[in-house]
Amino acid sequence: MASAALISSLLHKLSPESKILSDAESADFQASMKRWSNYNLQVPYAIVQPANENDIVRTVKEAVSAGVPFVPASGGHSPWSSIDQKGVIIDLSRYKGVSVDAPNNVVTVRGGTRMKEFQAALHPHKQFAAVGNGNTVGVIPYYLGDGISAYTPFIGYGSENIVAAKLVNSKGELVVSEQQDSELLWGIRGAGQFLGLVTELAIRTKPYSLLGNEDGQRMCGTYIFPIQSLDPVCAALETIMNSTEHASAGHVMIVQAPPDFKQQALLVAPQAFCSATEAAKLFQPLIDIGPLQQTLAPSTFDKHSDHLDWVCAEGDFKRFTQTGLAGWSTGNFKRLAELHSELVKNCPDAARSGYTVEWHTPCRAKRQLKCSFGNENVEFWLNLLSWYTDAANHEFVDAMDRKAQAAMREGTKEEAFVSYTNTSREDPIEYRYKGTGTVDRLRALKTRVDPAGIFTKQLL
Ligand SMILES: Cc1cc2nc3c(=O)[nH]c(=O)nc-3n(C[C@H](O)[C@H](O)[C@H](O)COP(=O)(O)OP(=O)(O)OC[C@H]3O[C@@H](n4cnc5c(N)ncnc54)[C@H](O)[C@@H]3O)c2cc1C
């Protein structure tokens, strides 16, 4: 069997620090398979944990020549980083690292580094970069598929800040993108997961001072309202979202209020890049409505997502999709609340699900690096987190996700539909990559660098 031959051949070729796990009952194997979600989780023939770049190159090369399919895994938050018994997972958790070149405003991130590790490495240098809302999310896949963040008003999306990449291609060769292949680097900025295994990314950083203070601080509010306050809350939010005085980002979430998850509620979490006094003034329209609970506190870049650690819990069935929206619509958001209610009523085990709209104010910086994603000007995202435990509910949850997406797209022409490639791979490719000729250009690139679809069949 090809997989068995591959594994026995790799045993003698990888560094002693690497690991090859082929006993599905072993603690190491099971630890690697503990993922953010059990949805679509498949058990591979073996897991290879390379310890350095040579190990990765060797593993890819041998797997390609043996005809054994494989998938890379970094933070393990997507439904696409596991594979069935025919293949192997290249788990990058033993190969990590962040090097900060502060004078040149560049950070290099390697392998399976996660968000919190990335933030912790940048913090002493008082520099920031795009980061997602989850401490355990893998940095490289997040950047490859674009990278939506609260810092978009200052630096654009994550992909727009990739200055160089090292990638193992479908022949098992290590390519340094900016020197050898500028078209590949453009493709990596938005579609990198489909072009090779990226061992290293160099990312542009910015000084904390760009955020208006020396501590990398932003003000984070939390305001909880009964669902009956939806109309005034939406009106207040529009004032905050449209303020041109202060850059802001945030979430308005439709949830079942903890601790008993029985009543539907609105959890509004605006974030503003200004002083505490200015933030209190900016968020005053929300306070005037009379929230059930409220807090306003500073948070720094190194602690960016600490308050969201509960969302990073492993296990259960979870699905997360992000859908770009043309703008804010209170009417559509009302319909979203009804659909959330329908989900929870029919699937009580899905009570921890949240239907959310995320926003950021427009990017103030001049866009410099062109990326293949093409959605640079999207400022609103529908975030659907479906979190449930009963496998019998897969289809219903999926149908509700589709309905929620359709409701929030009401009034938008199909050619303007935006899906997020980091969280959706089934929607038409034209929803995921925008701009004249972008899809054709990406397809040509894919056909050149990975004609057999070693790194997914996407774009072929
Ligand atoms: C709780 C949570 C919060 C999130 N918050 C945000 C957010 O704020 N903004 C945002 O934009 N997105 C967000 N996301 C989406 C996230 O960016 C994507 O799911 C991302 O791809 C996950 O990366 P991962 O390494 O954790 O997942 P993995 O499942 O390990 O990897 C994702 C995909 O990339 C491939 N891959 C892994 N490593 C490599 C590599 N080195 N080279 C090439 N391909 C590779 C995998 O095979 C898989 O197909 C969030 C997701 C979750 C679950």
CSV table of N, CA and C and ligand atoms in Angstrom, one decimal, residues 35-36 71-82 90 92 111-112 115 131-134 136-149 192-194 196-199 251 308 311-312 320 322 358 383 385 420 422-423 425 455-456, ligand 1:
chain,number,residue,atom,x,y,z
A,35,ARG,N,-9.6,18.8,17.3
A,35,ARG,CA,-9.7,20.0,16.5
A,35,ARG,C,-10.8,20.9,17.0
A,36,TRP,N,-10.8,22.1,16.5
A,36,TRP,CA,-11.8,23.1,16.8
A,36,TRP,C,-13.2,22.6,16.6
A,71,VAL,N,-2.9,16.5,3.2
A,71,VAL,CA,-3.4,17.9,3.5
A,71,VAL,C,-2.5,18.5,4.6
A,72,PRO,N,-2.1,19.8,4.5
A,72,PRO,CA,-1.4,20.4,5.6
A,72,PRO,C,-2.5,20.9,6.7
A,73,ALA,N,-2.0,20.9,7.9
A,73,ALA,CA,-2.8,21.4,9.0
A,73,ALA,C,-2.0,22.4,9.8
A,74,SER,N,-2.5,23.6,10.1
A,74,SER,CA,-1.8,24.5,11.0
A,74,SER,C,-2.6,24.6,12.3
A,75,GLY,N,-3.6,25.6,12.4
A,75,GLY,CA,-4.3,25.7,13.6
A,75,GLY,C,-5.5,24.7,13.7
A,76,GLY,N,-5.9,24.1,12.5
A,76,GLY,CA,-6.9,23.1,12.5
A,76,GLY,C,-8.3,23.6,12.7
A,77,HIS,N,-8.6,24.9,12.3
A,77,HIS,CA,-10.0,25.4,12.4
A,77,HIS,C,-10.9,25.3,11.3
A,78,SER,N,-10.3,24.7,10.2
A,78,SER,CA,-11.2,24.6,9.0
A,78,SER,C,-11.7,23.1,8.8
A,79,PRO,N,-12.6,22.9,8.0
A,79,PRO,CA,-13.1,21.5,7.8
A,79,PRO,C,-12.2,20.8,6.7
A,80,TRP,N,-11.1,21.4,6.3
A,80,TRP,CA,-10.3,20.9,5.1
A,80,TRP,C,-9.0,20.4,5.5
A,81,SER,N,-8.6,20.3,6.8
A,81,SER,CA,-7.3,19.9,7.1
A,81,SER,C,-7.2,18.5,7.7
A,82,SER,N,-8.2,17.7,7.4
A,82,SER,CA,-8.1,16.3,7.7
A,82,SER,C,-8.4,15.5,6.4
A,90,ILE,N,-0.1,16.5,7.1
A,90,ILE,CA,1.2,17.1,7.4
A,90,ILE,C,0.8,18.2,8.5
A,92,LEU,N,1.7,20.8,11.1
A,92,LEU,CA,2.8,21.8,11.2
A,92,LEU,C,3.1,22.2,12.6
A,111,GLY,N,5.4,28.0,9.6
A,111,GLY,CA,4.7,26.8,9.9
A,111,GLY,C,3.4,27.0,10.6
A,112,GLY,N,3.2,26.2,11.7
A,112,GLY,CA,1.9,26.2,12.4
A,112,GLY,C,1.7,27.2,13.5
A,115,MET,N,-2.2,32.5,16.3
A,115,MET,CA,-2.4,34.0,16.4
A,115,MET,C,-1.8,34.5,17.7
A,131,VAL,N,-4.7,40.4,12.6
A,131,VAL,CA,-4.9,39.2,13.4
A,131,VAL,C,-6.4,38.9,13.4
A,132,GLY,N,-6.8,37.6,13.4
A,132,GLY,CA,-8.2,37.2,13.5
A,132,GLY,C,-8.7,37.2,14.9
A,133,ASN,N,-9.9,36.9,15.0
A,133,ASN,CA,-10.6,36.9,16.4
A,133,ASN,C,-10.6,35.5,17.0
A,134,GLY,N,-9.4,34.9,17.2
A,134,GLY,CA,-9.3,33.6,17.8
A,134,GLY,C,-7.8,33.3,18.0
A,136,THR,N,-6.3,30.7,18.8
A,136,THR,CA,-5.7,29.5,18.3
A,136,THR,C,-5.7,29.3,16.8
A,137,VAL,N,-6.3,30.3,16.1
A,137,VAL,CA,-6.3,30.2,14.6
A,137,VAL,C,-4.9,30.2,14.0
A,138,GLY,N,-4.6,29.4,13.0
A,138,GLY,CA,-3.3,29.4,12.3
A,138,GLY,C,-3.1,30.7,11.6
A,139,VAL,N,-1.9,31.3,11.8
A,139,VAL,CA,-1.6,32.6,11.2
A,139,VAL,C,-1.5,32.4,9.6
A,140,ILE,N,-0.7,31.4,9.2
A,140,ILE,CA,-0.4,31.4,7.7
A,140,ILE,C,-1.7,31.2,6.9
A,141,PRO,N,-2.6,30.2,7.2
A,141,PRO,CA,-3.8,30.0,6.4
A,141,PRO,C,-4.7,31.2,6.5
A,142,TYR,N,-4.8,31.9,7.6
A,142,TYR,CA,-5.6,33.1,7.8
A,142,TYR,C,-5.1,34.2,6.8
A,143,TYR,N,-3.8,34.4,6.7
A,143,TYR,CA,-3.2,35.4,5.8
A,143,TYR,C,-3.4,34.9,4.3
A,144,LEU,N,-3.2,33.6,4.0
A,144,LEU,CA,-3.3,33.2,2.7
A,144,LEU,C,-4.7,33.4,2.1
A,145,GLY,N,-5.7,33.3,2.9
A,145,GLY,CA,-7.1,33.4,2.4
A,145,GLY,C,-7.7,34.8,2.7
A,146,ASP,N,-6.9,35.7,3.0
A,146,ASP,CA,-7.2,37.1,3.1
A,146,ASP,C,-7.0,37.7,4.5
A,147,GLY,N,-7.7,37.3,5.5
A,147,GLY,CA,-7.4,37.8,6.9
A,147,GLY,C,-8.2,39.1,7.2
A,148,ILE,N,-9.4,38.9,7.7
A,148,ILE,CA,-10.3,40.0,8.1
A,148,ILE,C,-9.9,40.4,9.5
A,149,SER,N,-9.8,41.7,9.8
A,149,SER,CA,-9.4,42.0,11.2
A,149,SER,C,-9.9,43.3,11.6
A,192,GLY,N,-3.5,31.3,-1.6
A,192,GLY,CA,-2.3,30.6,-1.3
A,192,GLY,C,-2.6,29.2,-0.9
A,193,GLN,N,-3.7,28.9,-0.2
A,193,GLN,CA,-4.0,27.5,0.2
A,193,GLN,C,-4.1,26.5,-0.9
A,194,PHE,N,-4.4,27.1,-2.1
A,194,PHE,CA,-4.6,26.2,-3.3
A,194,PHE,C,-3.4,26.1,-4.2
A,196,GLY,N,0.1,25.6,-2.9
A,196,GLY,CA,1.2,24.9,-2.4
A,196,GLY,C,1.2,24.9,-0.9
A,197,LEU,N,2.2,24.4,-0.3
A,197,LEU,CA,2.3,24.4,1.2
A,197,LEU,C,3.2,25.5,1.6
A,198,VAL,N,2.7,26.5,2.2
A,198,VAL,CA,3.5,27.7,2.5
A,198,VAL,C,4.2,27.5,3.9
A,199,THR,N,5.6,27.5,3.8
A,199,THR,CA,6.4,27.2,5.0
A,199,THR,C,6.6,28.5,5.8
A,251,HIS,N,-18.7,43.8,16.4
A,251,HIS,CA,-19.6,42.8,16.1
A,251,HIS,C,-21.0,43.1,16.7
A,308,LEU,N,-12.4,36.1,23.6
A,308,LEU,CA,-13.1,35.2,22.8
A,308,LEU,C,-12.6,33.8,22.9
A,311,VAL,N,-14.8,30.8,22.3
A,311,VAL,CA,-15.2,30.4,20.9
A,311,VAL,C,-14.1,29.4,20.4
A,312,CYS,N,-13.0,29.4,21.0
A,312,CYS,CA,-11.9,28.5,20.5
A,312,CYS,C,-11.9,27.1,21.1
A,320,PHE,N,-18.3,27.6,10.7
A,320,PHE,CA,-18.1,29.0,10.7
A,320,PHE,C,-17.9,29.5,9.3
A,322,GLN,N,-18.0,33.2,6.8
A,322,GLN,CA,-18.0,34.6,6.7
A,322,GLN,C,-18.5,35.0,5.3
A,358,GLU,N,-20.2,41.7,11.4
A,358,GLU,CA,-18.9,42.3,11.8
A,358,GLU,C,-18.7,43.5,10.9
A,383,ASN,N,-21.1,36.8,9.9
A,383,ASN,CA,-20.3,35.7,10.5
A,383,ASN,C,-21.3,34.7,11.1
A,385,LEU,N,-21.8,31.4,13.1
A,385,LEU,CA,-21.2,30.4,13.9
A,385,LEU,C,-22.3,29.4,14.3
A,420,TYR,N,-16.3,34.1,1.4
A,420,TYR,CA,-14.9,34.2,1.9
A,420,TYR,C,-14.3,32.8,1.8
A,422,ASN,N,-11.7,31.5,2.9
A,422,ASN,CA,-11.2,30.9,4.1
A,422,ASN,C,-12.2,30.0,4.8
A,423,THR,N,-13.5,30.3,4.5
A,423,THR,CA,-14.5,29.6,5.2
A,423,THR,C,-15.6,28.9,4.3
A,425,ARG,N,-15.9,26.9,0.5
A,425,ARG,CA,-15.3,26.4,-0.8
A,425,ARG,C,-16.3,25.9,-1.8
A,455,PHE,N,-2.7,20.3,-4.4
A,455,PHE,CA,-3.1,21.2,-3.3
A,455,PHE,C,-4.5,21.6,-3.5
A,456,THR,N,-5.5,20.7,-3.4
A,456,THR,CA,-6.9,20.8,-3.7
A,456,THR,C,-7.2,21.0,-5.2
B,1,LIG,C1,-12.9,30.7,16.1
B,1,LIG,C2,-12.5,31.2,14.8
B,1,LIG,C3,-12.2,32.6,14.6
B,1,LIG,C4,-11.9,33.1,13.3
B,1,LIG,N1,-11.7,34.4,13.2
B,1,LIG,C5,-11.4,34.9,12.0
B,1,LIG,C6,-11.2,36.3,11.8
B,1,LIG,O1,-11.3,37.1,12.7
B,1,LIG,N2,-10.8,36.7,10.5
B,1,LIG,C7,-10.7,35.9,9.5
B,1,LIG,O2,-10.4,36.3,8.4
B,1,LIG,N3,-10.9,34.5,9.6
B,1,LIG,C8,-11.2,34.0,10.8
B,1,LIG,N4,-11.5,32.7,11.0
B,1,LIG,C9,-11.3,31.8,9.8
B,1,LIG,C10,-9.9,31.4,9.7
B,1,LIG,O3,-9.1,32.4,9.2
B,1,LIG,C11,-9.8,30.2,8.7
B,1,LIG,O4,-10.6,29.2,9.2
B,1,LIG,C12,-8.3,29.7,8.6
B,1,LIG,O5,-8.1,29.1,7.4
B,1,LIG,C13,-8.0,28.7,9.7
B,1,LIG,O6,-6.6,28.4,9.7
B,1,LIG,P1,-6.1,27.2,10.6
B,1,LIG,O7,-4.7,27.1,10.5
B,1,LIG,O8,-6.6,27.4,12.0
B,1,LIG,O9,-6.9,26.0,10.0
B,1,LIG,P2,-6.4,24.6,9.2
B,1,LIG,O10,-7.6,23.8,9.1
B,1,LIG,O11,-5.2,24.0,9.8
B,1,LIG,O12,-6.0,25.2,7.8
B,1,LIG,C14,-6.9,25.8,6.9
B,1,LIG,C15,-6.7,25.4,5.5
B,1,LIG,O13,-5.4,25.8,5.1
B,1,LIG,C16,-4.6,24.7,4.7
B,1,LIG,N5,-3.2,24.9,5.2
B,1,LIG,C17,-2.9,24.8,6.5
B,1,LIG,N6,-1.6,25.1,6.6
B,1,LIG,C18,-1.2,25.5,5.4
B,1,LIG,C19,0.1,26.0,4.9
B,1,LIG,N7,1.1,26.2,5.7
B,1,LIG,N8,0.2,26.2,3.6
B,1,LIG,C20,-0.9,26.1,2.7
B,1,LIG,N9,-2.1,25.6,3.2
B,1,LIG,C21,-2.2,25.4,4.5
B,1,LIG,C22,-5.3,23.5,5.3
B,1,LIG,O14,-5.0,22.3,4.6
B,1,LIG,C23,-6.7,23.9,5.2
B,1,LIG,O15,-7.2,23.7,3.9
B,1,LIG,C24,-11.8,32.2,12.2
B,1,LIG,C25,-12.1,30.8,12.4
B,1,LIG,C26,-12.5,30.4,13.6
B,1,LIG,C27,-12.8,28.9,13.8
